[in-house]
């Protein structure tokens, strides 16, 4: 039985014939590929790397894109900072990231700072649309080959999305539990509807 079939059987609820070694090599591969430090025996692609170590070949694809029509969004990036500015008809929002010591972006400022930001962020959430990207799925399927499996990355659940992307875990969490709760519940309902559609 192939590793691909074992994965598919597990997803179908069938007990595996043997334990499956399913390492997530994506971060490792992306980090080394960007720096040109991939071992030569690992090949050039993520599926090649999995085959080289005898692991199941699988890859995650995001076959969708989120957009916010009607909201003017600008992204400014320097060597150490990324700023995303959203301009809505109910106000402006700014989110800020800094390049961390691990080479990844760390969010240091969330769009919502106070209750006064809630109308603007509600407009941002109401504008959110998910658009399917079938070409990304087809490309991922081709990349993993006949012996691999493509896993689909789904959008975050609305509650997590709102906390991770617009509210944050400080002032935003306090708003969720306090005066901002009615507006935030409306945003969660809108995101649930968008996600279901």
Coordinates of N, CA and C in Angstrom, one line a residue:
X1 N 0.8 -1.2 0.0 CA 0.0 0.0 0.0 C 0.9 1.2 0.0
X2 N 0.5 2.2 -0.8 CA 1.3 3.4 -0.9 C 1.0 4.4 0.3
X3 N 2.0 5.3 0.5 CA 1.7 6.3 1.6 C 0.5 7.1 1.3
X4 N 0.4 7.4 0.0 CA -0.8 8.2 -0.4 C -2.1 7.5 -0.1
X5 N -2.2 6.2 -0.3 CA -3.4 5.4 0.0 C -3.6 5.4 1.5
X6 N -2.5 5.2 2.2 CA -2.6 5.2 3.7 C -3.2 6.5 4.2
X7 N -2.8 7.6 3.7 CA -3.3 8.9 4.1 C -4.8 9.0 3.8
X8 N -5.1 8.6 2.5 CA -6.5 8.7 2.1 C -7.4 7.8 3.0
X9 N -6.9 6.6 3.3 CA -7.7 5.7 4.2 C -7.9 6.3 5.6
X10 N -6.9 6.9 6.1 CA -7.0 7.6 7.4 C -8.1 8.7 7.3
X11 N -8.0 9.5 6.3 CA -9.0 10.6 6.1 C -10.4 10.0 6.0
X12 N -10.5 8.8 5.4 CA -11.8 8.2 5.3 C -12.3 7.5 6.5
X13 N -11.4 7.5 7.6 CA -11.8 6.9 8.9 C -11.4 5.5 9.0
X14 N -10.6 4.9 8.1 CA -10.2 3.6 8.1 C -8.9 3.5 9.0
X15 N -8.7 2.4 9.8 CA -7.5 2.4 10.6 C -6.3 2.1 9.7
X16 N -5.2 2.8 10.0 CA -4.0 2.7 9.1 C -3.4 1.3 9.3
X17 N -2.8 0.8 8.2 CA -2.2 -0.5 8.2 C -0.9 -0.5 9.0
X18 N -0.3 0.7 9.0 CA 0.9 0.9 9.8 C 1.0 2.4 10.1
X19 N 1.8 2.7 11.2 CA 1.9 4.2 11.5 C 2.4 4.9 10.3
X20 N 1.9 6.2 10.1 CA 2.3 7.0 9.0 C 3.2 8.1 9.5
X21 N 4.4 8.2 8.9 CA 5.3 9.3 9.2 C 4.9 10.5 8.3
X22 N 4.4 11.5 8.9 CA 3.8 12.6 8.1 C 4.4 14.0 8.6
X23 N 5.7 14.2 8.4 CA 6.3 15.4 8.8 C 5.9 16.6 8.0
X24 N 5.8 17.7 8.6 CA 5.4 19.0 7.9 C 6.8 19.7 7.6
X25 N 7.2 19.5 6.4 CA 8.5 20.0 5.9 C 8.4 21.4 5.3
X26 N 7.2 22.0 5.3 CA 6.9 23.2 4.5 C 7.8 24.4 5.0
X27 N 7.8 24.6 6.3 CA 8.6 25.7 6.9 C 10.1 25.5 6.6
X28 N 10.5 24.3 6.9 CA 11.9 24.0 6.7 C 12.3 24.2 5.2
X29 N 11.5 23.7 4.3 CA 11.8 23.8 2.9 C 11.8 25.2 2.4
X30 N 10.8 26.0 2.8 CA 10.6 27.4 2.4 C 11.8 28.2 2.9
X31 N 12.2 27.9 4.2 CA 13.3 28.7 4.8 C 14.6 28.4 4.1
X32 N 14.9 27.1 3.8 CA 16.2 26.7 3.2 C 16.2 27.1 1.7
X33 N 15.1 26.9 1.0 CA 15.0 27.3 -0.4 C 15.2 28.8 -0.6
X34 N 14.7 29.6 0.3 CA 14.9 31.1 0.2 C 16.3 31.5 0.4
X35 N 17.1 30.7 1.2 CA 18.5 31.0 1.5 C 19.5 30.2 0.6
X36 N 19.0 29.3 -0.2 CA 19.8 28.5 -1.1 C 20.6 27.5 -0.3
X37 N 20.1 27.0 0.8 CA 20.8 26.1 1.7 C 20.1 24.7 1.7
X38 N 19.3 24.4 0.7 CA 18.7 23.0 0.7 C 19.8 22.0 0.4
X39 N 19.8 20.9 1.1 CA 20.7 19.8 0.8 C 20.5 19.3 -0.7
X40 N 21.5 19.0 -1.4 CA 21.3 18.7 -2.8 C 20.5 17.4 -3.0
X41 N 20.6 16.5 -2.0 CA 19.8 15.3 -2.1 C 18.3 15.5 -1.8
X42 N 17.9 16.7 -1.3 CA 16.5 17.0 -1.1 C 15.7 17.4 -2.3
X43 N 16.4 17.6 -3.4 CA 15.7 18.1 -4.6 C 15.3 19.6 -4.5
X44 N 14.6 20.0 -5.4 CA 14.2 21.4 -5.4 C 12.8 21.7 -4.9
X45 N 11.9 20.7 -4.9 CA 10.6 20.9 -4.5 C 10.3 20.2 -3.1
X46 N 9.2 20.6 -2.5 CA 8.8 20.0 -1.2 C 8.5 18.6 -1.4
X47 N 7.8 18.1 -2.4 CA 7.6 16.7 -2.6 C 8.9 15.9 -2.8
X48 N 9.8 16.5 -3.5 CA 11.1 15.9 -3.7 C 11.8 15.6 -2.3
X49 N 11.7 16.6 -1.4 CA 12.3 16.5 -0.1 C 11.7 15.4 0.7
X50 N 10.4 15.3 0.6 CA 9.7 14.2 1.3 C 10.1 12.9 0.8
X51 N 10.2 12.7 -0.5 CA 10.6 11.5 -1.1 C 12.0 11.1 -0.7
X52 N 12.9 12.1 -0.6 CA 14.3 11.9 -0.3 C 14.4 11.3 1.1
X53 N 13.5 11.6 2.1 CA 13.7 11.1 3.4 C 12.7 9.9 3.7
X54 N 12.0 9.5 2.6 CA 11.1 8.4 2.7 C 9.8 8.7 3.5
X55 N 9.4 9.9 3.5 CA 8.2 10.3 4.1 C 7.0 10.4 3.1
X56 N 5.8 10.4 3.6 CA 4.6 10.6 2.8 C 4.7 11.9 2.1
X57 N 4.3 12.0 0.8 CA 4.4 13.2 0.0 C 3.0 13.9 0.2
X58 N 3.1 15.0 0.8 CA 1.9 15.8 0.9 C 2.2 17.3 0.9
X59 N 1.3 18.1 0.4 CA 1.5 19.5 0.4 C 0.2 20.2 0.6
X60 N 0.3 21.4 1.3 CA -0.9 22.2 1.6 C -1.0 23.3 0.5
X61 N -2.2 23.5 0.0 CA -2.5 24.5 -0.9 C -3.6 25.4 -0.4
X62 N -3.5 26.7 -0.7 CA -4.6 27.6 -0.3 C -5.3 28.0 -1.6
X63 N -6.4 27.3 -2.0 CA -7.0 27.5 -3.3 C -8.1 28.6 -3.2
X64 N -7.8 29.6 -2.4 CA -8.7 30.8 -2.3 C -7.9 32.0 -2.0
X65 N -8.5 33.1 -2.2 CA -7.9 34.4 -1.9 C -8.9 35.3 -1.2
X66 N -8.6 36.0 -0.2 CA -9.5 36.9 0.5 C -9.2 38.3 -0.1
X67 N -10.3 39.0 -0.3 CA -10.2 40.4 -0.8 C -11.2 41.3 0.0
X68 N -11.1 42.5 -0.1 CA -12.0 43.5 0.5 C -12.3 44.6 -0.4
X69 N -13.2 44.3 -1.4 CA -13.6 45.3 -2.4 C -14.3 46.5 -1.7
X70 N -13.9 47.7 -2.1 CA -14.5 48.9 -1.5 C -13.6 49.5 -0.4
X71 N -12.6 48.7 0.0 CA -11.7 49.2 1.1 C -10.3 49.4 0.4
X72 N -9.8 50.6 0.6 CA -8.5 51.0 0.0 C -7.4 50.5 0.9
X73 N -6.7 49.5 0.5 CA -5.6 48.9 1.3 C -4.3 49.1 0.6
X74 N -3.3 49.6 1.5 CA -1.9 49.8 1.0 C -1.0 49.1 1.9
X75 N 0.0 48.5 1.3 CA 1.0 47.8 2.1 C 2.4 48.5 1.8
X76 N 3.0 48.9 2.9 CA 4.3 49.5 2.8 C 5.3 48.6 3.5
X77 N 6.4 48.2 2.8 CA 7.3 47.3 3.4 C 8.8 47.8 3.3
X78 N 9.5 47.7 4.4 CA 10.9 48.1 4.4 C 11.6 46.8 4.8
X79 N 12.9 46.9 5.0 CA 13.7 45.7 5.3 C 13.3 45.1 6.7
X80 N 12.8 45.9 7.6 CA 12.5 45.4 8.9 C 11.0 45.6 9.3
X81 N 10.2 46.3 8.5 CA 8.8 46.6 8.9 C 7.9 46.5 7.8
X82 N 6.7 46.0 8.1 CA 5.6 46.0 7.1 C 4.4 46.7 7.8
X83 N 3.8 47.6 7.0 CA 2.6 48.3 7.5 C 1.5 48.2 6.5
X84 N 0.3 47.7 7.0 CA -0.9 47.6 6.2 C -1.9 48.6 6.7
X85 N -2.3 49.5 5.8 CA -3.2 50.6 6.1 C -4.5 50.3 5.3
X86 N -5.6 50.3 6.0 CA -7.0 50.2 5.4 C -7.7 51.5 5.6
X87 N -8.2 52.0 4.5 CA -9.0 53.2 4.5 C -10.5 52.8 4.2
X88 N -11.4 53.0 5.1 CA -12.8 52.7 4.9 C -13.6 54.0 5.0
X89 N -14.9 53.9 4.7 CA -15.7 55.1 4.8 C -16.1 55.4 6.3
X90 N -15.7 54.5 7.2 CA -15.9 54.7 8.6 C -14.6 54.9 9.4
X91 N -13.5 55.1 8.7 CA -12.3 55.4 9.4 C -11.1 54.6 8.8
X92 N -9.9 54.9 9.3 CA -8.7 54.2 8.9 C -8.2 53.3 10.0
X93 N -7.5 52.2 9.5 CA -7.0 51.2 10.4 C -5.5 50.9 9.9
X94 N -4.7 50.7 10.9 CA -3.3 50.4 10.6 C -2.8 49.2 11.4
X95 N -2.2 48.2 10.7 CA -1.6 47.1 11.3 C -0.1 47.1 11.0
X96 N 0.7 46.7 12.0 CA 2.2 46.8 11.8 C 2.9 45.5 12.2
X97 N 3.9 45.1 11.3 CA 4.7 43.9 11.6 C 6.1 44.3 11.6
X98 N 6.9 43.6 12.4 CA 8.4 43.7 12.4 C 9.0 42.4 12.1
X99 N 10.1 42.5 11.4 CA 10.9 41.3 11.1 C 11.5 40.7 12.4
X100 N 11.2 39.5 12.8 CA 11.7 38.9 14.0 C 13.1 38.3 13.8
X101 N 13.7 37.9 14.9 CA 15.0 37.3 14.8 C 15.0 36.0 14.0
X102 N 13.8 35.3 13.9 CA 13.7 34.1 13.2 C 13.5 34.3 11.7
X103 N 13.5 35.6 11.2 CA 13.3 35.9 9.8 C 11.9 35.9 9.4
X104 N 10.9 35.8 10.3 CA 9.5 35.8 10.0 C 8.9 37.1 10.5
X105 N 7.8 37.5 10.0 CA 7.1 38.7 10.4 C 6.3 38.5 11.7
X106 N 6.5 39.4 12.7 CA 5.8 39.4 14.0 C 4.9 40.6 14.0
X107 N 3.6 40.3 14.2 CA 2.6 41.4 14.3 C 2.8 42.1 15.7
X108 N 3.0 43.4 15.6 CA 3.3 44.2 16.8 C 2.2 45.3 17.0
X109 N 1.3 45.5 16.0 CA 0.2 46.4 16.2 C -1.0 45.9 15.4
X110 N -2.1 45.8 16.1 CA -3.3 45.3 15.4 C -4.2 46.5 15.0
X111 N -5.0 46.3 14.0 CA -5.9 47.4 13.5 C -6.7 48.0 14.6
X112 N -7.3 47.2 15.5 CA -8.2 47.8 16.5 C -7.3 48.1 17.7
X113 N -7.4 49.4 18.1 CA -6.7 49.8 19.3 C -7.7 50.2 20.4
X114 N -8.8 50.8 20.0 CA -9.8 51.3 20.9 C -11.2 51.0 20.3
X115 N -12.3 51.2 21.1 CA -13.6 51.0 20.6 C -14.0 51.9 19.5
X116 N -13.3 53.0 19.3 CA -13.5 54.0 18.2 C -13.1 53.3 16.8
X117 N -12.3 52.3 16.9 CA -11.9 51.6 15.6 C -12.9 50.6 15.2
X118 N -13.9 50.2 16.0 CA -14.8 49.1 15.7 C -15.7 49.4 14.5
X119 N -16.2 50.6 14.2 CA -17.0 50.8 13.0 C -16.1 50.6 11.7
X120 N -14.9 51.0 11.7 CA -14.0 50.9 10.6 C -13.7 49.4 10.3
X121 N -13.4 48.7 11.4 CA -13.1 47.3 11.3 C -14.3 46.5 10.9
X122 N -15.5 46.9 11.4 CA -16.7 46.2 10.9 C -16.9 46.4 9.4
X123 N -16.6 47.6 8.9 CA -16.7 47.8 7.4 C -15.7 46.9 6.7
X124 N -14.5 46.8 7.3 CA -13.5 45.9 6.7 C -14.0 44.5 6.6
X125 N -14.5 44.0 7.7 CA -15.0 42.6 7.8 C -16.2 42.4 6.8
X126 N -17.1 43.4 6.8 CA -18.3 43.3 5.9 C -17.9 43.2 4.4
X127 N -16.7 43.9 4.1 CA -16.2 43.9 2.7 C -15.5 42.6 2.3
X128 N -15.2 41.7 3.3 CA -14.4 40.5 3.0 C -15.1 39.6 2.1
X129 N -14.4 39.1 1.1 CA -14.9 38.1 0.1 C -13.9 37.1 -0.1
X130 N -14.3 35.8 -0.2 CA -13.4 34.7 -0.5 C -13.6 34.3 -2.0
X131 N -12.5 34.3 -2.7 CA -12.5 34.0 -4.1 C -11.7 32.7 -4.3
X132 N -12.4 31.7 -5.0 CA -11.7 30.4 -5.2 C -10.6 30.6 -6.3
X133 N -9.5 29.9 -6.1 CA -8.4 29.9 -7.0 C -8.1 28.5 -7.6
X134 N -8.9 28.0 -8.5 CA -8.8 26.6 -8.9 C -7.4 26.3 -9.5
X135 N -6.8 27.3 -10.1 CA -5.4 27.0 -10.8 C -4.4 26.7 -9.7
X136 N -4.5 27.2 -8.5 CA -3.6 26.9 -7.4 C -3.7 25.4 -7.0
X137 N -4.9 25.0 -7.0 CA -5.2 23.6 -6.7 C -4.7 22.6 -7.7
X138 N -4.9 23.0 -9.0 CA -4.4 22.1 -10.1 C -2.9 22.1 -10.1
X139 N -2.2 23.2 -9.8 CA -0.7 23.3 -9.8 C -0.2 22.4 -8.6
X140 N -0.9 22.5 -7.5 CA -0.4 21.7 -6.3 C -0.6 20.2 -6.6
X141 N -1.7 19.9 -7.2 CA -1.9 18.4 -7.5 C -0.9 17.9 -8.4
X142 N -0.5 18.7 -9.4 CA 0.6 18.3 -10.3 C 1.9 18.2 -9.6
X143 N 2.2 19.1 -8.7 CA 3.5 19.2 -8.0 C 3.7 17.9 -7.1
X144 N 2.6 17.5 -6.5 CA 2.8 16.3 -5.6 C 2.9 15.0 -6.4
X145 N 2.4 15.0 -7.6 CA 2.4 13.8 -8.4 C 1.4 12.7 -8.0
X146 N 1.5 11.6 -8.6 CA 0.6 10.5 -8.3 C 0.7 9.8 -7.0
X147 N 1.9 10.0 -6.3 CA 2.1 9.4 -5.0 C 1.9 10.3 -3.9
X148 N 1.4 11.5 -4.2 CA 1.2 12.5 -3.1 C -0.3 12.9 -2.9
X149 N -0.5 13.6 -1.8 CA -1.8 14.1 -1.4 C -1.8 15.6 -1.2
X150 N -2.8 16.3 -1.7 CA -2.9 17.7 -1.5 C -3.9 18.0 -0.4
X151 N -3.5 18.7 0.6 CA -4.3 19.1 1.7 C -4.7 20.6 1.5
X152 N -6.0 20.9 1.7 CA -6.5 22.2 1.4 C -6.4 23.1 2.7
X153 N -5.8 24.2 2.6 CA -5.8 25.2 3.7 C -7.1 26.0 3.6
X154 N -7.9 25.9 4.7 CA -9.2 26.6 4.7 C -9.0 27.9 5.5
X155 N -9.9 28.9 5.2 CA -9.8 30.2 6.0 C -9.9 29.9 7.5
X156 N -9.3 30.7 8.3 CA -9.5 30.6 9.8 C -11.0 30.7 10.1
X157 N -11.3 30.0 11.2 CA -12.7 30.1 11.7 C -12.9 31.6 12.1
X158 N -14.1 32.1 12.0 CA -14.3 33.5 12.3 C -13.8 34.0 13.6
X159 N -14.0 33.3 14.7 CA -13.6 33.8 16.0 C -12.1 33.9 16.1
X160 N -11.4 32.9 15.6 CA -9.9 33.0 15.5 C -9.4 34.1 14.6
X161 N -10.1 34.2 13.4 CA -9.7 35.2 12.4 C -9.8 36.6 13.1
X162 N -10.9 36.9 13.7 CA -11.1 38.2 14.3 C -10.0 38.5 15.4
X163 N -9.8 37.5 16.2 CA -8.8 37.7 17.3 C -7.4 37.8 16.7
X164 N -7.0 37.0 15.8 CA -5.7 36.9 15.2 C -5.3 38.1 14.3
X165 N -6.3 38.6 13.6 CA -6.0 39.5 12.5 C -6.4 41.0 12.8
X166 N -7.5 41.2 13.5 CA -7.9 42.6 13.7 C -8.0 43.0 15.2
X167 N -8.3 42.1 16.1 CA -8.4 42.6 17.5 C -7.2 42.5 18.3
X168 N -6.5 41.3 18.2 CA -5.3 41.1 19.0 C -5.7 40.5 20.3
X169 N -4.7 40.3 21.2 CA -5.0 39.6 22.4 C -4.9 40.5 23.6
X170 N -4.8 41.8 23.4 CA -4.7 42.7 24.5 C -6.0 43.5 24.6
X171 N -6.0 44.7 24.0 CA -7.1 45.6 24.0 C -8.3 45.0 23.3
X172 N -8.0 44.3 22.2 CA -9.0 43.7 21.4 C -9.8 42.6 22.1
X173 N -9.1 41.8 22.9 CA -9.8 40.8 23.7 C -10.7 41.4 24.8
X174 N -10.2 42.5 25.4 CA -11.0 43.3 26.3 C -12.2 43.8 25.7
X175 N -12.1 44.3 24.4 CA -13.3 44.8 23.7 C -14.3 43.7 23.5
X176 N -13.8 42.5 23.1 CA -14.6 41.4 22.8 C -15.4 41.0 24.0
X177 N -14.8 41.0 25.2 CA -15.5 40.7 26.4 C -16.3 41.8 27.0
X178 N -16.1 43.0 26.5 CA -16.8 44.2 27.1 C -17.7 44.9 26.1
X179 N -17.4 46.2 26.0 CA -18.2 47.2 25.3 C -18.3 46.9 23.8
X180 N -17.3 46.2 23.2 CA -17.3 46.0 21.8 C -18.1 44.7 21.4
X181 N -18.5 43.9 22.3 CA -19.1 42.6 22.1 C -20.3 42.7 21.0
X182 N -21.2 43.6 21.1 CA -22.3 43.6 20.1 C -21.8 43.8 18.7
X183 N -20.9 44.7 18.4 CA -20.4 44.9 17.1 C -19.5 43.7 16.6
X184 N -18.7 43.2 17.5 CA -17.9 42.0 17.2 C -18.7 40.8 16.9
X185 N -19.9 40.6 17.6 CA -20.7 39.5 17.3 C -21.3 39.6 15.9
X186 N -21.6 40.8 15.5 CA -22.1 41.1 14.1 C -21.0 40.7 13.1
X187 N -19.8 41.1 13.4 CA -18.7 40.7 12.5 C -18.5 39.2 12.4
X188 N -18.6 38.5 13.5 CA -18.5 37.1 13.5 C -19.6 36.4 12.7
X189 N -20.8 36.9 12.8 CA -21.9 36.4 12.0 C -21.6 36.6 10.5
X190 N -21.2 37.8 10.1 CA -20.9 38.1 8.7 C -19.8 37.1 8.2
X191 N -18.7 36.9 9.0 CA -17.7 36.0 8.6 C -18.1 34.6 8.4
X192 N -19.0 34.1 9.3 CA -19.6 32.8 9.2 C -20.3 32.6 7.9
X193 N -21.1 33.6 7.6 CA -21.9 33.6 6.3 C -21.0 33.6 5.1
X194 N -19.9 34.4 5.1 CA -19.0 34.4 4.0 C -18.3 33.1 3.8
X195 N -17.9 32.5 5.0 CA -17.2 31.2 5.0 C -18.1 30.1 4.5
X196 N -19.3 30.1 4.9 CA -20.2 29.1 4.5 C -20.5 29.2 3.0
X197 N -20.6 30.4 2.5 CA -20.9 30.6 1.1 C -19.7 30.1 0.2

